[in-house]
JSON list of C-alpha atoms in Angstrom, two decimals:
[
{"chain": "B", "resi": 1, "resn": "MET", "atom": "CA", "xyz": [213.85, 64.90, -14.50]},
{"chain": "B", "resi": 2, "resn": "ILE", "atom": "CA", "xyz": [213.50, 68.51, -15.09]},
{"chain": "B", "resi": 3, "resn": "SER", "atom": "CA", "xyz": [216.37, 70.69, -14.05]},
{"chain": "B", "resi": 4, "resn": "LYS", "atom": "CA", "xyz": [215.80, 73.42, -11.51]},
{"chain": "B", "resi": 5, "resn": "VAL", "atom": "CA", "xyz": [216.79, 76.01, -13.92]},
{"chain": "B", "resi": 6, "resn": "LYS", "atom": "CA", "xyz": [214.56, 74.80, -16.73]},
{"chain": "B", "resi": 7, "resn": "LEU", "atom": "CA", "xyz": [211.54, 74.61, -13.64]},
{"chain": "B", "resi": 8, "resn": "GLY", "atom": "CA", "xyz": [212.37, 78.08, -12.74]},
{"chain": "B", "resi": 9, "resn": "LEU", "atom": "CA", "xyz": [212.25, 79.37, -16.31]},
{"chain": "B", "resi": 10, "resn": "PHE", "atom": "CA", "xyz": [208.84, 77.47, -17.01]},
{"chain": "B", "resi": 11, "resn": "LEU", "atom": "CA", "xyz": [207.24, 79.13, -13.87]},
{"chain": "B", "resi": 12, "resn": "VAL", "atom": "CA", "xyz": [208.66, 82.66, -14.43]},
{"chain": "B", "resi": 13, "resn": "MET", "atom": "CA", "xyz": [206.96, 82.30, -18.16]},
{"chain": "B", "resi": 14, "resn": "ILE", "atom": "CA", "xyz": [203.86, 80.95, -16.64]},
{"chain": "B", "resi": 15, "resn": "GLY", "atom": "CA", "xyz": [203.73, 84.34, -14.31]},
{"chain": "B", "resi": 16, "resn": "ALA", "atom": "CA", "xyz": [204.15, 86.22, -17.18]},
{"chain": "B", "resi": 17, "resn": "ALA", "atom": "CA", "xyz": [201.39, 84.74, -19.03]},
{"chain": "B", "resi": 18, "resn": "VAL", "atom": "CA", "xyz": [199.05, 84.86, -15.99]},
{"chain": "B", "resi": 19, "resn": "ILE", "atom": "CA", "xyz": [199.81, 88.93, -15.45]},
{"chain": "B", "resi": 20, "resn": "GLY", "atom": "CA", "xyz": [199.09, 89.41, -19.27]},
{"chain": "B", "resi": 21, "resn": "VAL", "atom": "CA", "xyz": [196.02, 87.76, -18.79]},
{"chain": "B", "resi": 22, "resn": "LEU", "atom": "CA", "xyz": [195.11, 89.89, -16.09]},
{"chain": "B", "resi": 23, "resn": "TRP", "atom": "CA", "xyz": [196.49, 93.14, -17.55]},
{"chain": "B", "resi": 24, "resn": "ASN", "atom": "CA", "xyz": [194.83, 93.13, -20.79]},
{"chain": "B", "resi": 25, "resn": "PRO", "atom": "CA", "xyz": [191.10, 93.09, -19.90]},
{"chain": "B", "resi": 26, "resn": "ILE", "atom": "CA", "xyz": [191.99, 96.13, -17.68]},
{"chain": "B", "resi": 27, "resn": "PHE", "atom": "CA", "xyz": [193.86, 98.43, -20.47]},
{"chain": "B", "resi": 28, "resn": "VAL", "atom": "CA", "xyz": [193.48, 96.93, -24.20]},
{"chain": "B", "resi": 29, "resn": "GLY", "atom": "CA", "xyz": [190.97, 98.96, -25.86]},
{"chain": "B", "resi": 30, "resn": "LEU", "atom": "CA", "xyz": [190.56, 101.70, -23.01]},
{"chain": "B", "resi": 31, "resn": "PRO", "atom": "CA", "xyz": [191.69, 105.32, -23.53]},
{"chain": "B", "resi": 32, "resn": "GLY", "atom": "CA", "xyz": [194.43, 107.52, -21.71]},
{"chain": "B", "resi": 33, "resn": "GLY", "atom": "CA", "xyz": [197.60, 106.69, -22.92]},
{"chain": "B", "resi": 34, "resn": "GLU", "atom": "CA", "xyz": [197.82, 110.27, -24.94]},
{"chain": "B", "resi": 35, "resn": "GLU", "atom": "CA", "xyz": [196.97, 112.19, -21.88]},
{"chain": "B", "resi": 36, "resn": "LYS", "atom": "CA", "xyz": [198.83, 109.99, -19.38]},
{"chain": "B", "resi": 37, "resn": "ILE", "atom": "CA", "xyz": [195.52, 109.25, -17.71]},
{"chain": "B", "resi": 38, "resn": "VAL", "atom": "CA", "xyz": [194.91, 105.60, -16.16]},
{"chain": "B", "resi": 39, "resn": "PRO", "atom": "CA", "xyz": [191.55, 105.16, -17.20]},
{"chain": "B", "resi": 40, "resn": "ARG", "atom": "CA", "xyz": [190.17, 103.57, -14.00]},
{"chain": "B", "resi": 41, "resn": "GLU", "atom": "CA", "xyz": [190.87, 107.24, -12.87]},
{"chain": "B", "resi": 42, "resn": "ALA", "atom": "CA", "xyz": [189.61, 109.04, -15.29]},
{"chain": "B", "resi": 43, "resn": "SER", "atom": "CA", "xyz": [185.75, 110.30, -14.89]},
{"chain": "B", "resi": 44, "resn": "LYS", "atom": "CA", "xyz": [182.98, 108.83, -16.60]},
{"chain": "B", "resi": 45, "resn": "TRP", "atom": "CA", "xyz": [179.73, 110.03, -17.70]},
{"chain": "B", "resi": 46, "resn": "HIS", "atom": "CA", "xyz": [176.44, 108.55, -18.84]},
{"chain": "B", "resi": 47, "resn": "ILE", "atom": "CA", "xyz": [172.93, 110.02, -19.40]},
{"chain": "B", "resi": 48, "resn": "GLY", "atom": "CA", "xyz": [171.37, 111.57, -16.17]},
{"chain": "B", "resi": 49, "resn": "LYS", "atom": "CA", "xyz": [174.66, 111.87, -14.39]},
{"chain": "B", "resi": 50, "resn": "GLY", "atom": "CA", "xyz": [174.36, 114.53, -11.87]},
{"chain": "B", "resi": 51, "resn": "VAL", "atom": "CA", "xyz": [170.40, 114.72, -11.84]},
{"chain": "B", "resi": 52, "resn": "GLU", "atom": "CA", "xyz": [170.50, 114.70, -7.97]},
{"chain": "B", "resi": 53, "resn": "TYR", "atom": "CA", "xyz": [172.15, 118.40, -8.10]},
{"chain": "B", "resi": 54, "resn": "ASN", "atom": "CA", "xyz": [168.62, 119.52, -9.39]},
{"chain": "B", "resi": 55, "resn": "PRO", "atom": "CA", "xyz": [169.88, 121.54, -12.24]},
{"chain": "B", "resi": 56, "resn": "THR", "atom": "CA", "xyz": [167.63, 123.57, -14.64]},
{"chain": "B", "resi": 57, "resn": "MET", "atom": "CA", "xyz": [168.68, 123.36, -18.25]},
{"chain": "B", "resi": 58, "resn": "GLN", "atom": "CA", "xyz": [166.89, 125.52, -20.97]},
{"chain": "B", "resi": 59, "resn": "TYR", "atom": "CA", "xyz": [167.31, 124.65, -24.65]},
{"chain": "B", "resi": 60, "resn": "LEU", "atom": "CA", "xyz": [166.46, 125.93, -28.41]},
{"chain": "B", "resi": 61, "resn": "VAL", "atom": "CA", "xyz": [165.99, 123.07, -30.06]},
{"chain": "B", "resi": 62, "resn": "THR", "atom": "CA", "xyz": [165.44, 123.24, -34.03]},
{"chain": "B", "resi": 63, "resn": "THR", "atom": "CA", "xyz": [164.86, 120.66, -36.49]},
{"chain": "B", "resi": 64, "resn": "ASP", "atom": "CA", "xyz": [163.62, 120.57, -40.14]},
{"chain": "B", "resi": 65, "resn": "LYS", "atom": "CA", "xyz": [160.17, 120.90, -38.90]},
{"chain": "B", "resi": 66, "resn": "MET", "atom": "CA", "xyz": [159.60, 123.00, -35.76]},
{"chain": "B", "resi": 67, "resn": "ALA", "atom": "CA", "xyz": [161.68, 125.02, -33.49]},
{"chain": "B", "resi": 68, "resn": "PHE", "atom": "CA", "xyz": [161.08, 125.54, -29.97]},
{"chain": "B", "resi": 69, "resn": "SER", "atom": "CA", "xyz": [162.43, 126.28, -26.47]},
{"chain": "B", "resi": 70, "resn": "ALA", "atom": "CA", "xyz": [162.27, 123.56, -23.53]},
{"chain": "B", "resi": 71, "resn": "LYS", "atom": "CA", "xyz": [162.87, 124.39, -20.02]},
{"chain": "B", "resi": 72, "resn": "LEU", "atom": "CA", "xyz": [164.06, 121.10, -18.25]},
{"chain": "B", "resi": 73, "resn": "GLU", "atom": "CA", "xyz": [163.78, 121.28, -14.50]},
{"chain": "B", "resi": 74, "resn": "PHE", "atom": "CA", "xyz": [165.22, 118.42, -12.51]},
{"chain": "B", "resi": 75, "resn": "PHE", "atom": "CA", "xyz": [164.22, 117.85, -8.73]},
{"chain": "B", "resi": 76, "resn": "THR", "atom": "CA", "xyz": [163.37, 114.91, -6.36]},
{"chain": "B", "resi": 77, "resn": "ASP", "atom": "CA", "xyz": [159.93, 114.81, -5.02]},
{"chain": "B", "resi": 78, "resn": "PRO", "atom": "CA", "xyz": [158.65, 113.69, -1.31]},
{"chain": "B", "resi": 79, "resn": "ASN", "atom": "CA", "xyz": [159.11, 110.01, -2.17]},
{"chain": "B", "resi": 80, "resn": "SER", "atom": "CA", "xyz": [162.80, 110.34, -3.26]},
{"chain": "B", "resi": 81, "resn": "ARG", "atom": "CA", "xyz": [161.86, 109.96, -6.94]},
{"chain": "B", "resi": 82, "resn": "GLU", "atom": "CA", "xyz": [163.64, 111.70, -9.64]},
{"chain": "B", "resi": 83, "resn": "MET", "atom": "CA", "xyz": [161.29, 113.97, -11.59]},
{"chain": "B", "resi": 84, "resn": "LEU", "atom": "CA", "xyz": [161.69, 116.27, -14.35]},
{"chain": "B", "resi": 85, "resn": "SER", "atom": "CA", "xyz": [159.44, 119.48, -15.23]},
{"chain": "B", "resi": 86, "resn": "VAL", "atom": "CA", "xyz": [159.26, 120.38, -18.96]},
{"chain": "B", "resi": 87, "resn": "GLU", "atom": "CA", "xyz": [158.18, 123.75, -19.85]},
{"chain": "B", "resi": 88, "resn": "ILE", "atom": "CA", "xyz": [157.77, 124.09, -23.94]},
{"chain": "B", "resi": 89, "resn": "ASN", "atom": "CA", "xyz": [157.77, 127.70, -25.46]},
{"chain": "B", "resi": 90, "resn": "ASP", "atom": "CA", "xyz": [156.67, 127.71, -29.08]},
{"chain": "B", "resi": 91, "resn": "PRO", "atom": "CA", "xyz": [156.58, 130.50, -30.92]},
{"chain": "B", "resi": 92, "resn": "ASN", "atom": "CA", "xyz": [154.07, 129.42, -32.86]},
{"chain": "B", "resi": 93, "resn": "VAL", "atom": "CA", "xyz": [151.59, 128.63, -30.25]},
{"chain": "B", "resi": 94, "resn": "LYS", "atom": "CA", "xyz": [150.73, 131.53, -27.56]},
{"chain": "B", "resi": 95, "resn": "ALA", "atom": "CA", "xyz": [150.13, 129.31, -24.63]},
{"chain": "B", "resi": 96, "resn": "LYS", "atom": "CA", "xyz": [153.10, 127.49, -22.89]},
{"chain": "B", "resi": 97, "resn": "THR", "atom": "CA", "xyz": [152.84, 123.63, -22.39]},
{"chain": "B", "resi": 98, "resn": "THR", "atom": "CA", "xyz": [154.22, 122.25, -19.15]},
{"chain": "B", "resi": 99, "resn": "GLN", "atom": "CA", "xyz": [154.20, 118.82, -17.78]},
{"chain": "B", "resi": 100, "resn": "THR", "atom": "CA", "xyz": [156.05, 117.10, -15.29]},
{"chain": "B", "resi": 101, "resn": "ILE", "atom": "CA", "xyz": [157.14, 113.31, -15.44]},
{"chain": "B", "resi": 102, "resn": "LEU", "atom": "CA", "xyz": [158.83, 110.87, -13.58]},
{"chain": "B", "resi": 103, "resn": "ILE", "atom": "CA", "xyz": [162.19, 109.85, -14.78]},
{"chain": "B", "resi": 104, "resn": "GLY", "atom": "CA", "xyz": [162.08, 106.06, -15.20]},
{"chain": "B", "resi": 105, "resn": "PRO", "atom": "CA", "xyz": [164.48, 103.24, -15.95]},
{"chain": "B", "resi": 106, "resn": "GLY", "atom": "CA", "xyz": [167.16, 104.24, -18.69]},
{"chain": "B", "resi": 107, "resn": "PHE", "atom": "CA", "xyz": [166.01, 107.82, -18.44]},
{"chain": "B", "resi": 108, "resn": "THR", "atom": "CA", "xyz": [162.80, 107.03, -20.35]},
{"chain": "B", "resi": 109, "resn": "PHE", "atom": "CA", "xyz": [159.34, 108.35, -19.41]},
{"chain": "B", "resi": 110, "resn": "ASP", "atom": "CA", "xyz": [155.63, 107.52, -19.84]},
{"chain": "B", "resi": 111, "resn": "ASN", "atom": "CA", "xyz": [152.25, 109.18, -19.32]},
{"chain": "B", "resi": 112, "resn": "ILE", "atom": "CA", "xyz": [153.01, 111.79, -21.87]},
{"chain": "B", "resi": 113, "resn": "SER", "atom": "CA", "xyz": [150.07, 114.20, -22.29]},
{"chain": "B", "resi": 114, "resn": "ASP", "atom": "CA", "xyz": [148.83, 114.52, -25.93]},
{"chain": "B", "resi": 115, "resn": "GLU", "atom": "CA", "xyz": [149.10, 117.98, -26.01]},
{"chain": "B", "resi": 116, "resn": "PHE", "atom": "CA", "xyz": [152.91, 117.35, -25.07]},
{"chain": "B", "resi": 117, "resn": "LYS", "atom": "CA", "xyz": [153.51, 114.18, -27.13]},
{"chain": "B", "resi": 118, "resn": "PRO", "atom": "CA", "xyz": [154.47, 116.02, -30.56]},
{"chain": "B", "resi": 119, "resn": "TYR", "atom": "CA", "xyz": [157.28, 118.15, -28.65]},
{"chain": "B", "resi": 120, "resn": "PHE", "atom": "CA", "xyz": [158.32, 115.26, -26.62]},
{"chain": "B", "resi": 121, "resn": "THR", "atom": "CA", "xyz": [158.76, 113.06, -29.61]},
{"chain": "B", "resi": 122, "resn": "THR", "atom": "CA", "xyz": [161.02, 115.38, -30.75]},
{"chain": "B", "resi": 123, "resn": "LEU", "atom": "CA", "xyz": [162.84, 116.01, -27.37]},
{"chain": "B", "resi": 124, "resn": "ASP", "atom": "CA", "xyz": [163.22, 111.81, -27.82]},
{"chain": "B", "resi": 125, "resn": "GLN", "atom": "CA", "xyz": [164.87, 112.08, -30.90]},
{"chain": "B", "resi": 126, "resn": "THR", "atom": "CA", "xyz": [167.51, 114.84, -29.99]},
{"chain": "B", "resi": 127, "resn": "ILE", "atom": "CA", "xyz": [168.40, 116.03, -26.73]},
{"chain": "B", "resi": 128, "resn": "PHE", "atom": "CA", "xyz": [167.45, 112.87, -25.06]},
{"chain": "B", "resi": 129, "resn": "SER", "atom": "CA", "xyz": [168.98, 110.19, -28.24]},
{"chain": "B", "resi": 130, "resn": "ILE", "atom": "CA", "xyz": [172.41, 110.74, -26.38]},
{"chain": "B", "resi": 131, "resn": "ARG", "atom": "CA", "xyz": [170.60, 107.55, -24.41]},
{"chain": "B", "resi": 132, "resn": "ASP", "atom": "CA", "xyz": [171.57, 105.53, -27.49]},
{"chain": "B", "resi": 133, "resn": "LEU", "atom": "CA", "xyz": [175.38, 106.14, -27.03]},
{"chain": "B", "resi": 134, "resn": "ALA", "atom": "CA", "xyz": [175.71, 106.68, -23.46]},
{"chain": "B", "resi": 135, "resn": "LEU", "atom": "CA", "xyz": [173.11, 104.77, -21.27]},
{"chain": "B", "resi": 136, "resn": "GLU", "atom": "CA", "xyz": [176.20, 103.31, -19.14]},
{"chain": "B", "resi": 137, "resn": "ASP", "atom": "CA", "xyz": [179.21, 104.90, -18.13]},
{"chain": "B", "resi": 138, "resn": "LYS", "atom": "CA", "xyz": [181.64, 106.41, -20.80]},
{"chain": "B", "resi": 139, "resn": "TYR", "atom": "CA", "xyz": [184.97, 107.62, -20.38]},
{"chain": "B", "resi": 140, "resn": "LEU", "atom": "CA", "xyz": [185.42, 111.53, -20.63]},
{"chain": "B", "resi": 141, "resn": "VAL", "atom": "CA", "xyz": [189.20, 110.98, -22.34]},
{"chain": "B", "resi": 142, "resn": "THR", "atom": "CA", "xyz": [190.13, 111.89, -25.95]},
{"chain": "B", "resi": 143, "resn": "LYS", "atom": "CA", "xyz": [190.17, 109.15, -28.00]},
{"chain": "B", "resi": 144, "resn": "ALA", "atom": "CA", "xyz": [187.60, 107.18, -25.89]},
{"chain": "B", "resi": 145, "resn": "VAL", "atom": "CA", "xyz": [185.39, 105.20, -28.49]},
{"chain": "B", "resi": 146, "resn": "TRP", "atom": "CA", "xyz": [181.62, 105.73, -27.12]},
{"chain": "B", "resi": 147, "resn": "GLY", "atom": "CA", "xyz": [180.06, 103.65, -30.20]},
{"chain": "B", "resi": 148, "resn": "ARG", "atom": "CA", "xyz": [179.58, 103.07, -33.73]},
{"chain": "B", "resi": 149, "resn": "THR", "atom": "CA", "xyz": [177.10, 103.97, -36.70]},
{"chain": "B", "resi": 150, "resn": "PHE", "atom": "CA", "xyz": [176.59, 102.51, -40.00]},
{"chain": "B", "resi": 151, "resn": "VAL", "atom": "CA", "xyz": [176.81, 104.75, -42.85]},
{"chain": "B", "resi": 152, "resn": "GLY", "atom": "CA", "xyz": [175.89, 102.38, -45.63]},
{"chain": "B", "resi": 153, "resn": "GLN", "atom": "CA", "xyz": [177.84, 99.18, -44.98]},
{"chain": "B", "resi": 154, "resn": "VAL", "atom": "CA", "xyz": [180.57, 101.49, -43.71]},
{"chain": "B", "resi": 155, "resn": "ALA", "atom": "CA", "xyz": [181.13, 101.32, -39.51]},
{"chain": "B", "resi": 156, "resn": "LYS", "atom": "CA", "xyz": [182.03, 104.95, -38.20]},
{"chain": "B", "resi": 157, "resn": "GLU", "atom": "CA", "xyz": [183.61, 105.12, -34.67]},
{"chain": "B", "resi": 158, "resn": "ILE", "atom": "CA", "xyz": [181.90, 107.88, -32.53]},
{"chain": "B", "resi": 159, "resn": "SER", "atom": "CA", "xyz": [184.53, 108.93, -30.12]},
{"chain": "B", "resi": 160, "resn": "ILE", "atom": "CA", "xyz": [185.99, 111.76, -28.14]},
{"chain": "B", "resi": 161, "resn": "THR", "atom": "CA", "xyz": [187.66, 114.59, -30.24]},
{"chain": "B", "resi": 162, "resn": "ASN", "atom": "CA", "xyz": [188.39, 117.24, -28.22]},
{"chain": "B", "resi": 163, "resn": "HIS", "atom": "CA", "xyz": [187.92, 118.74, -24.36]},
{"chain": "B", "resi": 164, "resn": "GLY", "atom": "CA", "xyz": [189.02, 122.26, -23.15]},
{"chain": "B", "resi": 165, "resn": "LYS", "atom": "CA", "xyz": [187.04, 125.20, -22.14]},
{"chain": "B", "resi": 166, "resn": "THR", "atom": "CA", "xyz": [184.32, 125.83, -24.68]},
{"chain": "B", "resi": 167, "resn": "SER", "atom": "CA", "xyz": [181.61, 129.00, -25.01]},
{"chain": "B", "resi": 168, "resn": "PHE", "atom": "CA", "xyz": [178.37, 128.08, -25.20]},
{"chain": "B", "resi": 169, "resn": "ALA", "atom": "CA", "xyz": [175.11, 130.27, -25.42]},
{"chain": "B", "resi": 170, "resn": "PHE", "atom": "CA", "xyz": [174.67, 129.62, -21.38]},
{"chain": "B", "resi": 171, "resn": "GLY", "atom": "CA", "xyz": [178.39, 130.51, -20.71]},
{"chain": "B", "resi": 172, "resn": "SER", "atom": "CA", "xyz": [181.91, 128.65, -20.91]},
{"chain": "B", "resi": 173, "resn": "ALA", "atom": "CA", "xyz": [182.31, 125.27, -19.28]},
{"chain": "B", "resi": 174, "resn": "ASN", "atom": "CA", "xyz": [184.92, 122.71, -19.58]},
{"chain": "B", "resi": 175, "resn": "ALA", "atom": "CA", "xyz": [183.64, 120.54, -22.15]},
{"chain": "B", "resi": 176, "resn": "TYR", "atom": "CA", "xyz": [183.93, 117.21, -24.09]},
{"chain": "B", "resi": 177, "resn": "THR", "atom": "CA", "xyz": [183.20, 116.92, -28.12]},
{"chain": "B", "resi": 178, "resn": "ILE", "atom": "CA", "xyz": [181.86, 113.43, -29.43]},
{"chain": "B", "resi": 179, "resn": "SER", "atom": "CA", "xyz": [181.98, 113.50, -32.69]},
{"chain": "B", "resi": 180, "resn": "TYR", "atom": "CA", "xyz": [181.91, 111.47, -36.02]},
{"chain": "B", "resi": 181, "resn": "THR", "atom": "CA", "xyz": [182.14, 111.99, -39.63]},
{"chain": "B", "resi": 182, "resn": "ILE", "atom": "CA", "xyz": [179.36, 111.67, -42.37]},
{"chain": "B", "resi": 183, "resn": "GLY", "atom": "CA", "xyz": [180.46, 112.56, -45.83]},
{"chain": "B", "resi": 184, "resn": "GLU", "atom": "CA", "xyz": [182.04, 116.20, -45.42]},
{"chain": "B", "resi": 185, "resn": "LYS", "atom": "CA", "xyz": [180.06, 116.96, -42.27]},
{"chain": "B", "resi": 186, "resn": "GLU", "atom": "CA", "xyz": [180.99, 116.19, -38.93]},
{"chain": "B", "resi": 187, "resn": "ASN", "atom": "CA", "xyz": [178.72, 115.31, -36.57]},
{"chain": "B", "resi": 188, "resn": "ARG", "atom": "CA", "xyz": [179.16, 116.80, -32.98]},
{"chain": "B", "resi": 189, "resn": "ILE", "atom": "CA", "xyz": [177.96, 116.75, -29.51]},
{"chain": "B", "resi": 190, "resn": "TRP", "atom": "CA", "xyz": [179.26, 118.23, -26.37]},
{"chain": "B", "resi": 191, "resn": "VAL", "atom": "CA", "xyz": [178.78, 117.23, -22.94]},
{"chain": "B", "resi": 192, "resn": "VAL", "atom": "CA", "xyz": [180.04, 118.58, -19.90]},
{"chain": "B", "resi": 193, "resn": "ASP", "atom": "CA", "xyz": [180.71, 116.36, -16.69]},
{"chain": "B", "resi": 194, "resn": "ASN", "atom": "CA", "xyz": [178.09, 116.36, -14.16]},
{"chain": "B", "resi": 195, "resn": "LEU", "atom": "CA", "xyz": [175.41, 117.89, -16.08]},
{"chain": "B", "resi": 196, "resn": "PRO", "atom": "CA", "xyz": [172.79, 115.01, -17.04]},
{"chain": "B", "resi": 197, "resn": "LEU", "atom": "CA", "xyz": [172.48, 115.68, -20.45]},
{"chain": "B", "resi": 198, "resn": "PRO", "atom": "CA", "xyz": [174.62, 117.11, -23.52]},
{"chain": "B", "resi": 199, "resn": "VAL", "atom": "CA", "xyz": [174.81, 120.97, -23.66]},
{"chain": "B", "resi": 200, "resn": "LYS", "atom": "CA", "xyz": [174.90, 121.14, -27.59]},
{"chain": "B", "resi": 201, "resn": "ALA", "atom": "CA", "xyz": [174.70, 119.19, -30.77]},
{"chain": "B", "resi": 202, "resn": "GLU", "atom": "CA", "xyz": [174.86, 119.52, -34.32]},
{"chain": "B", "resi": 203, "resn": "ILE", "atom": "CA", "xyz": [173.69, 116.43, -36.60]},
{"chain": "B", "resi": 204, "resn": "TYR", "atom": "CA", "xyz": [173.69, 116.02, -40.11]},
{"chain": "B", "resi": 205, "resn": "ASP", "atom": "CA", "xyz": [172.42, 113.07, -42.50]},
{"chain": "B", "resi": 206, "resn": "ILE", "atom": "CA", "xyz": [174.53, 111.60, -45.39]},
{"chain": "B", "resi": 207, "resn": "ASP", "atom": "CA", "xyz": [173.55, 114.18, -47.69]},
{"chain": "B", "resi": 208, "resn": "GLY", "atom": "CA", "xyz": [174.85, 116.63, -45.44]},
{"chain": "B", "resi": 209, "resn": "LYS", "atom": "CA", "xyz": [171.47, 118.44, -44.58]},
{"chain": "B", "resi": 210, "resn": "LEU", "atom": "CA", "xyz": [171.10, 119.28, -40.97]},
{"chain": "B", "resi": 211, "resn": "GLN", "atom": "CA", "xyz": [168.92, 116.79, -39.39]},
{"chain": "B", "resi": 212, "resn": "TYR", "atom": "CA", "xyz": [168.41, 118.83, -35.86]},
{"chain": "B", "resi": 213, "resn": "SER", "atom": "CA", "xyz": [170.90, 120.98, -33.66]},
{"chain": "B", "resi": 214, "resn": "TYR", "atom": "CA", "xyz": [169.96, 122.00, -29.79]},
{"chain": "B", "resi": 215, "resn": "GLU", "atom": "CA", "xyz": [172.14, 123.98, -27.76]},
{"chain": "B", "resi": 216, "resn": "LEU", "atom": "CA", "xyz": [171.79, 124.82, -23.92]},
{"chain": "B", "resi": 217, "resn": "THR", "atom": "CA", "xyz": [170.97, 128.53, -23.56]},
{"chain": "B", "resi": 218, "resn": "SER", "atom": "CA", "xyz": [170.06, 129.12, -19.83]},
{"chain": "B", "resi": 219, "resn": "LEU", "atom": "CA", "xyz": [171.91, 127.07, -16.70]},
{"chain": "B", "resi": 220, "resn": "ALA", "atom": "CA", "xyz": [171.18, 127.27, -13.07]},
{"chain": "B", "resi": 221, "resn": "ALA", "atom": "CA", "xyz": [173.03, 124.54, -11.53]},
{"chain": "B", "resi": 222, "resn": "PRO", "atom": "CA", "xyz": [174.31, 126.15, -8.37]},
{"chain": "B", "resi": 223, "resn": "SER", "atom": "CA", "xyz": [175.02, 122.57, -6.65]},
{"chain": "B", "resi": 224, "resn": "THR", "atom": "CA", "xyz": [176.94, 120.97, -9.50]},
{"chain": "B", "resi": 225, "resn": "PRO", "atom": "CA", "xyz": [180.45, 120.16, -8.98]},
{"chain": "B", "resi": 226, "resn": "GLY", "atom": "CA", "xyz": [182.48, 121.76, -11.26]},
{"chain": "B", "resi": 227, "resn": "LEU", "atom": "CA", "xyz": [179.88, 124.56, -12.53]},
{"chain": "B", "resi": 228, "resn": "SER", "atom": "CA", "xyz": [180.51, 126.93, -9.20]}
]
């Protein structure tokens, strides 16, 4: 016969194990310890967050093949669909290129005109490439891991390494820096909460050559929380 004392200890151990199982999936591997923020209370970000506030964002995009200005205007059409009007200003082309596109699932776009395709291919590989990291919610907390990239056979963590008031071409804002190192170069992407796209990026290849950069140069977002 099991004594009451042993039975009591057994029940306590079982209870502790159950609590451990319930506790770990919530907190293990999640950020927040350093800043004393409970993760579930921390803000999260994903590509497209804040499109409902209809911001207008103008970027300067530079690659090894081209450089141009892209004005991205988010709006909702009469059928309550999220739309994007894109205006390209290429200094090598006199006429501006403009197209209005439906924002599809996963922040994808269809029916791109032939005239617009070269620019949109570049936008897809630069500004919109953040979808590869943040198609779903990611924590906006220092040390939060957003993903991994492979350099040869070595996996590099992509994580938030800094946040705070930062100056950009469009002005200053509370921004989060997502970064990872390849060789001696630090690849960095800056995100501002409630803006649907990153505001700046500097991305290098394994040889230390700049692959591309972009920066938000003008912003009109009067309804966006935290930016007024």
